[in-house]
One Martini backbone bead per residue (centre of mass of N, CA, C, O) as a GRO file, in nm:
protein
  493
    1MET     BB    1   0.101   0.031   0.022
    2LYS     BB    2   0.053   0.380  -0.117
    3ILE     BB    3   0.133   0.704  -0.083
    4ALA     BB    4   0.007   1.031  -0.217
    5GLY     BB    5   0.142   1.350  -0.327
    6LEU     BB    6  -0.018   1.653  -0.439
    7ASP     BB    7   0.181   1.938  -0.581
    8ILE     BB    8   0.054   2.254  -0.647
    9GLY     BB    9   0.182   2.515  -0.821
   10THR     BB   10   0.266   2.793  -1.051
   11THR     BB   11   0.500   2.621  -1.221
   12GLY     BB   12   0.406   2.327  -1.097
   13CYS     BB   13   0.395   1.973  -1.052
   14LYS     BB   14   0.387   1.709  -0.781
   15CYS     BB   15   0.424   1.359  -0.740
   16THR     BB   16   0.450   1.159  -0.433
   17VAL     BB   17   0.598   0.855  -0.295
   18PHE     BB   18   0.511   0.638  -0.049
   19ASP     BB   19   0.508   0.437   0.204
   20GLU     BB   20   0.334   0.300   0.508
   21ASN     BB   21   0.591   0.421   0.680
   22GLY     BB   22   0.717   0.703   0.502
   23ASN     BB   23   0.886   0.626   0.250
   24TYR     BB   24   1.049   0.722   0.004
   25LEU     BB   25   1.032   0.659  -0.376
   26GLY     BB   26   0.883   0.897  -0.559
   27LYS     BB   27   0.875   1.125  -0.852
   28ALA     BB   28   0.668   1.375  -1.037
   29TYR     BB   29   0.730   1.626  -1.301
   30ARG     BB   30   0.542   1.925  -1.406
   31ASP     BB   31   0.530   2.196  -1.616
   32TYR     BB   32   0.423   2.532  -1.658
   33PRO     BB   33   0.279   2.823  -1.770
   34VAL     BB   34   0.316   3.180  -1.722
   35ARG     BB   35   0.136   3.480  -1.766
   36ARG     BB   36   0.315   3.800  -1.811
   37SER     BB   37   0.208   4.124  -1.752
   38VAL     BB   38   0.127   4.444  -1.679
   39GLY     BB   39  -0.203   4.353  -1.642
   40GLY     BB   40  -0.123   4.031  -1.604
   41HIS     BB   41  -0.167   3.719  -1.436
   42GLU     BB   42  -0.156   3.387  -1.578
   43MET     BB   43  -0.345   3.059  -1.615
   44ASP     BB   44  -0.401   2.724  -1.726
   45ALA     BB   45  -0.595   2.489  -1.607
   46SER     BB   46  -0.597   2.269  -1.822
   47VAL     BB   47  -0.290   2.231  -1.817
   48VAL     BB   48  -0.250   2.151  -1.531
   49MET     BB   49  -0.432   1.904  -1.539
   50GLU     BB   50  -0.269   1.751  -1.716
   51ALA     BB   51  -0.012   1.723  -1.544
   52VAL     BB   52  -0.136   1.584  -1.304
   53PHE     BB   53  -0.214   1.326  -1.473
   54ALA     BB   54   0.070   1.262  -1.562
   55CYS     BB   55   0.198   1.223  -1.318
   56ILE     BB   56   0.020   0.999  -1.182
   57ARG     BB   57   0.105   0.807  -1.430
   58GLU     BB   58   0.396   0.775  -1.345
   59MET     BB   59   0.340   0.642  -1.074
   60THR     BB   60   0.135   0.411  -1.126
   61ALA     BB   61   0.349   0.261  -1.310
   62LEU     BB   62   0.525   0.200  -1.051
   63TYR     BB   63   0.250   0.229  -0.847
   64PRO     BB   64  -0.036   0.061  -0.832
   65ASP     BB   65  -0.078   0.057  -0.479
   66ILE     BB   66  -0.236   0.330  -0.430
   67ALA     BB   67  -0.462   0.448  -0.182
   68GLY     BB   68  -0.367   0.760  -0.150
   69LEU     BB   69  -0.447   1.113  -0.243
   70GLY     BB   70  -0.323   1.401  -0.201
   71VAL     BB   71  -0.412   1.770  -0.219
   72THR     BB   72  -0.205   2.060  -0.272
   73SER     BB   73  -0.194   2.421  -0.289
   74PHE     BB   74  -0.205   2.699  -0.388
   75GLY     BB   75  -0.361   3.020  -0.359
   76GLU     BB   76  -0.638   3.245  -0.464
   77ALA     BB   77  -0.680   3.098  -0.732
   78CYS     BB   78  -0.917   3.103  -0.975
   79VAL     BB   79  -1.197   2.871  -1.108
   80LEU     BB   80  -1.401   2.941  -1.389
   81THR     BB   81  -1.711   2.734  -1.455
   82ASP     BB   82  -1.900   2.533  -1.580
   83GLU     BB   83  -2.120   2.253  -1.510
   84ALA     BB   84  -1.863   2.073  -1.608
   85GLY     BB   85  -1.581   2.220  -1.524
   86THR     BB   86  -1.504   2.428  -1.748
   87PRO     BB   87  -1.307   2.664  -1.834
   88LEU     BB   88  -1.376   3.002  -1.922
   89ARG     BB   89  -1.083   3.118  -1.796
   90PRO     BB   90  -0.803   3.250  -1.694
   91VAL     BB   91  -0.615   3.251  -1.429
   92ILE     BB   92  -0.582   3.438  -1.162
   93LEU     BB   93  -0.341   3.558  -1.000
   94TYR     BB   94  -0.221   3.720  -0.711
   95THR     BB   95  -0.004   3.915  -0.868
   96ASP     BB   96  -0.233   4.067  -0.975
   97PRO     BB   97  -0.372   4.377  -0.997
   98ARG     BB   98  -0.638   4.300  -1.010
   99GLY     BB   99  -0.889   4.426  -0.764
  100ALA     BB  100  -0.855   4.694  -0.608
  101LYS     BB  101  -1.129   4.823  -0.628
  102GLU     BB  102  -1.302   4.609  -0.506
  103CYS     BB  103  -1.159   4.610  -0.243
  104LYS     BB  104  -1.255   4.884  -0.155
  105ALA     BB  105  -1.547   4.851  -0.166
  106LEU     BB  106  -1.574   4.646   0.041
  107VAL     BB  107  -1.432   4.825   0.268
  108ASP     BB  108  -1.664   5.047   0.244
  109LYS     BB  109  -1.888   4.844   0.351
  110LEU     BB  110  -1.738   4.714   0.632
  111GLY     BB  111  -1.432   4.734   0.693
  112SER     BB  112  -1.140   4.631   0.747
  113MET     BB  113  -1.148   4.499   1.042
  114LYS     BB  114  -1.406   4.336   0.994
  115ILE     BB  115  -1.262   4.144   0.781
  116ALA     BB  116  -1.035   4.052   0.982
  117ARG     BB  117  -1.216   3.903   1.179
  118ILE     BB  118  -1.331   3.710   1.016
  119SER     BB  119  -1.084   3.600   0.796
  120GLY     BB  120  -0.783   3.678   0.879
  121LEU     BB  121  -0.774   3.928   0.684
  122ARG     BB  122  -0.613   4.174   0.517
  123PRO     BB  123  -0.703   4.349   0.278
  124HIS     BB  124  -0.685   4.244  -0.054
  125GLU     BB  125  -0.636   4.173  -0.404
  126MET     BB  126  -0.490   3.879  -0.387
  127TYR     BB  127  -0.770   3.775  -0.328
  128SER     BB  128  -1.038   3.617  -0.480
  129ILE     BB  129  -1.293   3.808  -0.440
  130PRO     BB  130  -1.194   4.068  -0.607
  131LYS     BB  131  -1.137   3.904  -0.866
  132VAL     BB  132  -1.435   3.806  -0.911
  133MET     BB  133  -1.547   4.098  -0.924
  134TRP     BB  134  -1.404   4.188  -1.162
  135ILE     BB  135  -1.501   3.954  -1.363
  136ARG     BB  136  -1.808   4.064  -1.328
  137ASP     BB  137  -1.760   4.355  -1.409
  138HIS     BB  138  -1.558   4.291  -1.710
  139GLU     BB  139  -1.704   3.988  -1.773
  140PRO     BB  140  -2.018   3.912  -1.845
  141GLN     BB  141  -2.003   3.655  -2.017
  142ILE     BB  142  -1.870   3.489  -1.828
  143TRP     BB  143  -2.046   3.526  -1.577
  144SER     BB  144  -2.310   3.412  -1.714
  145LYS     BB  145  -2.158   3.095  -1.707
  146THR     BB  146  -2.101   3.063  -1.399
  147LYS     BB  147  -2.140   2.783  -1.179
  148MET     BB  148  -1.827   2.755  -1.064
  149ILE     BB  149  -1.571   2.785  -0.805
  150PHE     BB  150  -1.231   2.759  -0.786
  151LEU     BB  151  -0.954   2.628  -0.660
  152MET     BB  152  -0.669   2.415  -0.707
  153GLU     BB  153  -0.761   2.183  -0.525
  154ASP     BB  154  -1.092   2.164  -0.590
  155TYR     BB  155  -1.052   2.116  -0.886
  156VAL     BB  156  -0.901   1.856  -0.880
  157VAL     BB  157  -1.100   1.690  -0.696
  158TYR     BB  158  -1.337   1.712  -0.864
  159HIS     BB  159  -1.181   1.573  -1.142
  160LEU     BB  160  -1.158   1.295  -0.952
  161THR     BB  161  -1.463   1.296  -0.783
  162GLY     BB  162  -1.718   1.517  -0.810
  163VAL     BB  163  -1.626   1.686  -0.557
  164ARG     BB  164  -1.723   1.974  -0.358
  165GLN     BB  165  -1.444   2.066  -0.183
  166ILE     BB  166  -1.258   2.296   0.085
  167ASP     BB  167  -1.035   2.361   0.277
  168TYR     BB  168  -0.990   2.587   0.536
  169SER     BB  169  -0.695   2.700   0.443
  170LEU     BB  170  -0.780   2.770   0.158
  171ALA     BB  171  -1.045   2.926   0.201
  172THR     BB  172  -0.905   3.164   0.335
  173ARG     BB  173  -0.782   3.290   0.058
  174THR     BB  174  -1.039   3.435  -0.025
  175MET     BB  175  -1.169   3.630   0.213
  176ALA     BB  176  -1.463   3.456   0.307
  177LEU     BB  177  -1.372   3.296   0.569
  178ASP     BB  178  -1.493   3.205   0.884
  179ILE     BB  179  -1.277   3.150   1.150
  180ASN     BB  180  -1.497   3.101   1.367
  181GLN     BB  181  -1.709   2.894   1.187
  182LEU     BB  182  -1.598   2.745   0.953
  183GLY     BB  183  -1.764   2.940   0.723
  184TRP     BB  184  -1.895   3.097   0.516
  185SER     BB  185  -1.943   3.437   0.470
  186GLN     BB  186  -2.231   3.613   0.412
  187GLU     BB  187  -2.163   3.893   0.447
  188ILE     BB  188  -1.918   3.900   0.238
  189PHE     BB  189  -2.086   3.815   0.006
  190GLN     BB  190  -2.315   4.028  -0.007
  191ALA     BB  191  -2.104   4.277  -0.036
  192ALA     BB  192  -1.989   4.141  -0.309
  193ASP     BB  193  -2.214   4.010  -0.472
  194ILE     BB  194  -2.217   3.687  -0.410
  195ASP     BB  195  -2.256   3.336  -0.448
  196SER     BB  196  -2.147   3.073  -0.216
  197SER     BB  197  -2.249   2.842  -0.405
  198LEU     BB  198  -2.007   2.856  -0.619
  199PHE     BB  199  -1.855   2.732  -0.404
  200SER     BB  200  -1.710   2.520  -0.204
  201THR     BB  201  -1.718   2.288   0.060
  202PRO     BB  202  -1.622   2.351   0.374
  203VAL     BB  203  -1.342   2.156   0.535
  204PRO     BB  204  -1.153   1.966   0.688
  205THR     BB  205  -0.834   1.936   0.719
  206GLY     BB  206  -0.801   1.610   0.582
  207SER     BB  207  -1.003   1.517   0.394
  208SER     BB  208  -1.236   1.325   0.230
  209ALA     BB  209  -1.383   1.247  -0.114
  210GLY     BB  210  -1.306   0.978  -0.189
  211THR     BB  211  -1.358   0.812  -0.462
  212ILE     BB  212  -1.292   0.794  -0.792
  213THR     BB  213  -1.366   0.808  -1.104
  214ALA     BB  214  -1.353   0.636  -1.392
  215GLU     BB  215  -1.229   0.839  -1.564
  216ALA     BB  216  -0.992   0.908  -1.361
  217ALA     BB  217  -0.881   0.620  -1.359
  218SER     BB  218  -0.809   0.632  -1.688
  219LEU     BB  219  -0.629   0.893  -1.658
  220THR     BB  220  -0.406   0.775  -1.434
  221GLY     BB  221  -0.428   0.457  -1.301
  222LEU     BB  222  -0.603   0.432  -1.069
  223SER     BB  223  -0.762   0.310  -0.841
  224PRO     BB  224  -1.121   0.304  -0.775
  225GLU     BB  225  -1.040   0.300  -0.434
  226VAL     BB  226  -0.890   0.555  -0.409
  227GLN     BB  227  -0.817   0.818  -0.175
  228ILE     BB  228  -0.927   1.153  -0.185
  229VAL     BB  229  -0.737   1.453  -0.044
  230SER     BB  230  -0.814   1.742   0.127
  231VAL     BB  231  -0.564   1.911   0.257
  232ALA     BB  232  -0.412   2.197   0.172
  233HIS     BB  233  -0.240   2.470   0.204
  234ASP     BB  234   0.076   2.455   0.143
  235GLN     BB  235   0.185   2.593   0.430
  236ILE     BB  236   0.029   2.394   0.608
  237ALA     BB  237   0.159   2.144   0.492
  238ALA     BB  238   0.451   2.230   0.604
  239ALA     BB  239   0.382   2.219   0.901
  240VAL     BB  240   0.317   1.933   0.914
  241GLY     BB  241   0.586   1.837   0.795
  242ALA     BB  242   0.762   1.958   1.036
  243GLY     BB  243   0.587   1.931   1.314
  244ALA     BB  244   0.378   2.179   1.372
  245PHE     BB  245   0.121   2.159   1.620
  246ASP     BB  246   0.212   2.404   1.816
  247GLY     BB  247   0.320   2.693   2.009
  248GLY     BB  248   0.638   2.560   2.057
  249VAL     BB  249   0.660   2.579   1.716
  250ALA     BB  250   0.809   2.687   1.433
  251VAL     BB  251   0.842   2.781   1.074
  252ASP     BB  252   1.156   2.763   0.856
  253GLY     BB  253   1.111   2.859   0.518
  254ALA     BB  254   1.399   2.797   0.292
  255GLY     BB  255   1.323   2.920   0.024
  256THR     BB  256   1.267   3.148  -0.216
  257VAL     BB  257   1.107   3.183   0.032
  258GLU     BB  258   1.059   3.335   0.323
  259CYS     BB  259   0.903   3.148   0.600
  260LEU     BB  260   0.719   3.219   0.893
  261THR     BB  261   0.558   2.984   1.116
  262PRO     BB  262   0.324   3.017   1.336
  263ILE     BB  263   0.169   2.877   1.618
  264TYR     BB  264  -0.177   2.855   1.761
  265ASP     BB  265  -0.390   2.770   2.044
  266SER     BB  266  -0.525   3.015   1.958
  267LEU     BB  267  -0.680   3.304   1.877
  268PRO     BB  268  -0.540   3.583   1.777
  269ASP     BB  269  -0.449   3.893   1.765
  270ILE     BB  270  -0.592   4.084   1.522
  271PRO     BB  271  -0.471   4.386   1.534
  272THR     BB  272  -0.180   4.272   1.504
  273MET     BB  273  -0.205   4.109   1.243
  274TYR     BB  274  -0.296   4.360   1.080
  275ASP     BB  275  -0.059   4.544   1.111
  276GLY     BB  276   0.138   4.295   0.971
  277TYR     BB  277   0.000   4.119   0.740
  278PHE     BB  278  -0.117   3.885   0.889
  279SER     BB  279  -0.218   3.577   0.872
  280VAL     BB  280  -0.496   3.375   0.932
  281VAL     BB  281  -0.501   3.008   1.006
  282PRO     BB  282  -0.631   2.708   0.992
  283HIS     BB  283  -0.530   2.426   1.120
  284ALA     BB  284  -0.509   2.079   1.116
  285VAL     BB  285  -0.552   2.148   1.413
  286PRO     BB  286  -0.793   2.176   1.614
  287GLY     BB  287  -0.805   2.518   1.729
  288LYS     BB  288  -0.574   2.594   1.548
  289TYR     BB  289  -0.310   2.833   1.442
  290ALA     BB  290  -0.182   3.026   1.167
  291ALA     BB  291   0.103   3.194   1.027
  292TYR     BB  292   0.230   3.464   0.791
  293ALA     BB  293   0.591   3.545   0.769
  294PHE     BB  294   0.734   3.708   0.501
  295SER     BB  295   0.985   3.696   0.192
  296TYR     BB  296   1.007   3.684  -0.127
  297THR     BB  297   1.334   3.700  -0.072
  298GLY     BB  298   1.548   3.435   0.000
  299GLY     BB  299   1.683   3.230  -0.177
  300ALA     BB  300   1.654   3.432  -0.419
  301LEU     BB  301   1.876   3.635  -0.334
  302ILE     BB  302   2.139   3.408  -0.326
  303GLN     BB  303   2.099   3.337  -0.623
  304TRP     BB  304   2.144   3.637  -0.733
  305CYS     BB  305   2.417   3.659  -0.643
  306VAL     BB  306   2.559   3.411  -0.768
  307GLU     BB  307   2.470   3.469  -1.076
  308ASN     BB  308   2.552   3.794  -1.088
  309LEU     BB  309   2.838   3.826  -0.910
  310ALA     BB  310   3.050   3.561  -0.869
  311ASP     BB  311   3.187   3.435  -1.130
  312GLY     BB  312   3.114   3.106  -1.061
  313ALA     BB  313   3.078   3.075  -0.784
  314LYS     BB  314   3.000   2.916  -0.512
  315ASN     BB  315   2.865   2.900  -0.218
  316GLU     BB  316   3.100   2.753  -0.055
  317GLU     BB  317   3.319   2.936  -0.166
  318LEU     BB  318   3.209   3.194  -0.020
  319GLU     BB  319   3.223   3.083   0.271
  320ALA     BB  320   3.522   3.045   0.264
  321ARG     BB  321   3.616   3.315   0.208
  322TYR     BB  322   3.483   3.469   0.425
  323GLN     BB  323   3.618   3.298   0.672
  324GLU     BB  324   3.907   3.373   0.609
  325LYS     BB  325   3.873   3.667   0.666
  326HIS     BB  326   3.640   3.697   0.904
  327GLY     BB  327   3.485   3.442   1.016
  328GLU     BB  328   3.206   3.501   1.237
  329GLU     BB  329   3.167   3.776   1.154
  330PRO     BB  330   2.986   4.039   1.067
  331SER     BB  331   2.964   4.244   0.778
  332GLY     BB  332   2.788   4.516   0.823
  333LEU     BB  333   2.569   4.490   0.622
  334LEU     BB  334   2.272   4.654   0.469
  335VAL     BB  335   2.005   4.428   0.334
  336LEU     BB  336   1.748   4.469   0.153
  337PRO     BB  337   1.524   4.214   0.047
  338HIS     BB  338   1.319   4.377  -0.181
  339PHE     BB  339   1.345   4.261  -0.499
  340ALA     BB  340   1.028   4.199  -0.477
  341GLY     BB  341   0.954   4.331  -0.272
  342ALA     BB  342   0.744   4.371   0.026
  343ALA     BB  343   0.624   4.202   0.280
  344THR     BB  344   0.631   4.123   0.565
  345PRO     BB  345   0.494   4.415   0.734
  346TYR     BB  346   0.412   4.582   0.452
  347MET     BB  347   0.308   4.533   0.168
  348ASP     BB  348   0.525   4.657  -0.060
  349THR     BB  349   0.570   4.658  -0.408
  350GLY     BB  350   0.768   4.928  -0.433
  351SER     BB  351   0.973   4.823  -0.312
  352ARG     BB  352   1.357   4.780  -0.264
  353GLY     BB  353   1.650   4.700  -0.301
  354ALA     BB  354   1.945   4.733  -0.049
  355ILE     BB  355   2.289   4.832  -0.039
  356LEU     BB  356   2.474   4.902   0.269
  357GLY     BB  357   2.832   4.968   0.308
  358LEU     BB  358   3.006   5.001   0.060
  359THR     BB  359   3.350   4.937  -0.045
  360THR     BB  360   3.650   4.888  -0.213
  361ASP     BB  361   3.676   4.623  -0.004
  362THR     BB  362   3.466   4.477  -0.117
  363ASP     BB  363   3.341   4.149  -0.168
  364ILE     BB  364   3.142   3.899  -0.270
  365SER     BB  365   3.137   3.727   0.006
  366GLU     BB  366   3.010   4.005   0.166
  367ILE     BB  367   2.753   4.005   0.005
  368TYR     BB  368   2.669   3.697   0.040
  369ARG     BB  369   2.638   3.752   0.350
  370GLY     BB  370   2.449   4.006   0.365
  371CYS     BB  371   2.204   3.850   0.222
  372MET     BB  372   2.181   3.649   0.469
  373GLU     BB  373   2.123   3.850   0.672
  374GLY     BB  374   1.885   4.025   0.554
  375VAL     BB  375   1.684   3.786   0.574
  376ALA     BB  376   1.711   3.744   0.902
  377TYR     BB  377   1.648   4.035   0.983
  378GLU     BB  378   1.363   4.022   0.858
  379MET     BB  379   1.253   3.805   1.046
  380ARG     BB  380   1.308   3.949   1.300
  381LEU     BB  381   1.097   4.163   1.258
  382ASN     BB  382   0.866   3.977   1.238
  383TYR     BB  383   0.900   3.850   1.537
  384GLU     BB  384   0.839   4.147   1.681
  385ARG     BB  385   0.566   4.186   1.532
  386LEU     BB  386   0.431   3.924   1.674
  387LYS     BB  387   0.450   3.898   1.979
  388PRO     BB  388   0.154   4.063   2.063
  389SER     BB  389  -0.009   3.797   1.948
  390GLY     BB  390   0.095   3.521   2.120
  391ILE     BB  391   0.378   3.416   2.102
  392HIS     BB  392   0.567   3.070   2.219
  393PHE     BB  393   0.802   2.999   2.098
  394THR     BB  394   1.135   2.776   2.138
  395ARG     BB  395   1.138   2.677   1.821
  396LEU     BB  396   1.270   2.556   1.536
  397HIS     BB  397   1.187   2.426   1.182
  398ALA     BB  398   1.358   2.344   0.906
  399THR     BB  399   1.328   2.409   0.561
  400GLY     BB  400   1.445   2.361   0.284
  401GLY     BB  401   1.745   2.456   0.096
  402GLY     BB  402   1.839   2.641   0.349
  403ALA     BB  403   1.878   2.400   0.570
  404LYS     BB  404   2.181   2.309   0.441
  405SER     BB  405   2.294   2.570   0.556
  406LYS     BB  406   2.499   2.612   0.827
  407VAL     BB  407   2.537   2.903   0.827
  408TRP     BB  408   2.252   2.981   0.810
  409MET     BB  409   2.147   2.861   1.057
  410GLN     BB  410   2.316   2.968   1.273
  411MET     BB  411   2.235   3.283   1.224
  412LYS     BB  412   1.936   3.248   1.271
  413ALA     BB  413   1.993   3.168   1.570
  414ASP     BB  414   2.139   3.434   1.655
  415ILE     BB  415   1.925   3.645   1.575
  416LEU     BB  416   1.659   3.498   1.729
  417ASN     BB  417   1.737   3.324   1.983
  418LEU     BB  418   1.714   3.021   1.857
  419PRO     BB  419   1.653   2.698   1.812
  420ILE     BB  420   1.749   2.511   1.517
  421THR     BB  421   1.599   2.258   1.326
  422ALA     BB  422   1.685   2.041   1.089
  423LEU     BB  423   1.536   1.898   0.800
  424LYS     BB  424   1.564   1.645   0.564
  425THR     BB  425   1.351   1.770   0.413
  426ALA     BB  426   1.275   2.006   0.143
  427ASP     BB  427   0.960   1.885   0.130
  428ALA     BB  428   0.719   1.950   0.347
  429GLY     BB  429   0.444   1.939   0.196
  430THR     BB  430   0.452   1.665   0.092
  431VAL     BB  431   0.478   1.524   0.380
  432GLY     BB  432   0.206   1.641   0.485
  433SER     BB  433   0.027   1.510   0.274
  434ALA     BB  434   0.116   1.208   0.335
  435MET     BB  435   0.015   1.231   0.648
  436LEU     BB  436  -0.286   1.297   0.592
  437THR     BB  437  -0.332   1.062   0.420
  438GLY     BB  438  -0.245   0.823   0.607
  439ILE     BB  439  -0.468   0.860   0.816
  440VAL     BB  440  -0.708   0.803   0.633
  441ILE     BB  441  -0.580   0.503   0.520
  442GLY     BB  442  -0.452   0.392   0.819
  443CYS     BB  443  -0.091   0.427   0.859
  444PHE     BB  444  -0.201   0.623   1.087
  445LYS     BB  445  -0.339   0.756   1.370
  446ASP     BB  446  -0.198   1.030   1.370
  447LEU     BB  447   0.032   1.298   1.365
  448GLU     BB  448   0.234   1.180   1.551
  449ASP     BB  449   0.288   0.927   1.420
  450ALA     BB  450   0.366   1.034   1.163
  451ALA     BB  451   0.602   1.205   1.246
  452ASP     BB  452   0.768   0.958   1.330
  453HIS     BB  453   0.797   0.861   1.042
  454MET     BB  454   0.853   1.161   0.864
  455VAL     BB  455   1.005   1.325   1.079
  456GLU     BB  456   1.339   1.436   1.000
  457LYS     BB  457   1.621   1.495   1.181
  458THR     BB  458   1.956   1.651   1.205
  459GLU     BB  459   2.033   1.955   1.302
  460THR     BB  460   2.110   2.154   1.572
  461TYR     BB  461   2.095   2.526   1.647
  462LEU     BB  462   2.258   2.736   1.865
  463PRO     BB  463   2.282   3.022   2.043
  464ARG     BB  464   2.494   3.278   2.059
  465ALA     BB  465   2.546   3.538   2.267
  466ASP     BB  466   2.800   3.691   2.115
  467MET     BB  467   2.638   3.686   1.832
  468HIS     BB  468   2.376   3.832   1.895
  469GLU     BB  469   2.486   4.100   1.991
  470LYS     BB  470   2.630   4.163   1.735
  471TYR     BB  471   2.370   4.145   1.546
  472MET     BB  472   2.195   4.350   1.717
  473ALA     BB  473   2.353   4.620   1.652
  474ILE     BB  474   2.284   4.589   1.333
  475TYR     BB  475   1.968   4.569   1.376
  476ARG     BB  476   1.901   4.838   1.473
  477ARG     BB  477   1.963   4.962   1.183
  478TYR     BB  478   1.803   4.796   0.993
  479ALA     BB  479   1.518   4.887   1.093
  480LYS     BB  480   1.557   5.178   0.939
  481VAL     BB  481   1.573   5.131   0.628
  482TYR     BB  482   1.300   5.134   0.498
  483ASP     BB  483   1.234   5.441   0.609
  484ALA     BB  484   1.497   5.566   0.471
  485VAL     BB  485   1.447   5.462   0.133
  486ARG     BB  486   1.159   5.467   0.031
  487PRO     BB  487   1.128   5.776  -0.057
  488LEU     BB  488   1.356   5.722  -0.295
  489MET     BB  489   1.144   5.552  -0.453
  490GLU     BB  490   0.973   5.451  -0.688
  491GLY     BB  491   0.675   5.505  -0.575
  492GLU     BB  492   0.600   5.669  -0.360
  493ALA     BB  493   0.404   5.637  -0.039
   0.00000   0.00000   0.00000
């Protein structure tokens, strides 16, 4: 008996297979194009579905006894379909600028804080409801044919099972789920003038949608008895895969995007979350919540530095060069990592990156080190902004490619002044998907049992008091950089 996890991203999807004990067996990947222009960012849902079927077929050819398939996906983007589930237009992605006017209209009706108290989100055009309002107002011919609206997870689940259900964590990304009642907010839907029945039914994270249809079985090679599971929004799946089940631990997602995910044992303070643009999302563990604090450029900034400035030198060579020259000392540079705009706590797409403190003696290894420090300082900034919300985690679990860097892990431990344990898997979302699916099909008793089988720790990095003090002296200056340089940038806020 095998467990499969399907992870649908914005540029590609992958299907990963594990055995009944949670051991990794193999994966298939397919990418697909995203169309980006000044006026919009879109993708083709039908092409995504074809990639999904291809990934599953590749895995069923090798592992025909898959008993459960869990589906996780990125958030916000909506698929408008006819009564047969056929997409009527391309999917508008969260980075698309459309929906700002509609979001403002919603805020004018209900008030920004009221929407935040209901949905757990500070209103923003990135979420689904403003995008749907834009389509209704600007594409009436499409809207008149719209019979169902999906996000990517429930779109795929529907095409596999014929069941319309969406898990709580992904439903939150619409900006229309009541996180207190865990159902659609009729007040928000009425203010938006949208019928909530167009959307799938919200269900607990990790809920089975039942078995697949005969058509889906023929397209995928899956057994007709396989269970399809609505897993989670990808960040919640990653929290599960990192073993973050309560308020004592948070996740450091050290991928292309740097994401700090604290867990709350009860609903956090909404005004604090609102001020920092921190999302409040129902966790897979009933009664608990997660929040997202993130920087758009985590590993992406390090990759930019290596590819554009390092003249062929690799990460390890740059780290060795720096340590030979400076040992463990901080670089002293102030690198604002807003190379793709600012995420939390600013949510300022007009912000830009900056490197301050350069001299004629500065070499590439110092800039490389400064970029790593800048990402860690930005997470420290978010950590401090989260403190009034009720966080009490005492350790971090690190996932993603950045968790393999001993230098970066130790730096984060020193700057955050918290122990960080690197996990073996670079893809916690896939592991979390398999864990929740394994529970549904009976491989594991509960999340703790699943974690014992699948969450593998490698090394723990302990904060060093002397290094923390040195970093904090620089951090106090770093915390002033955004306010100092933002007015000088194009598109002054």
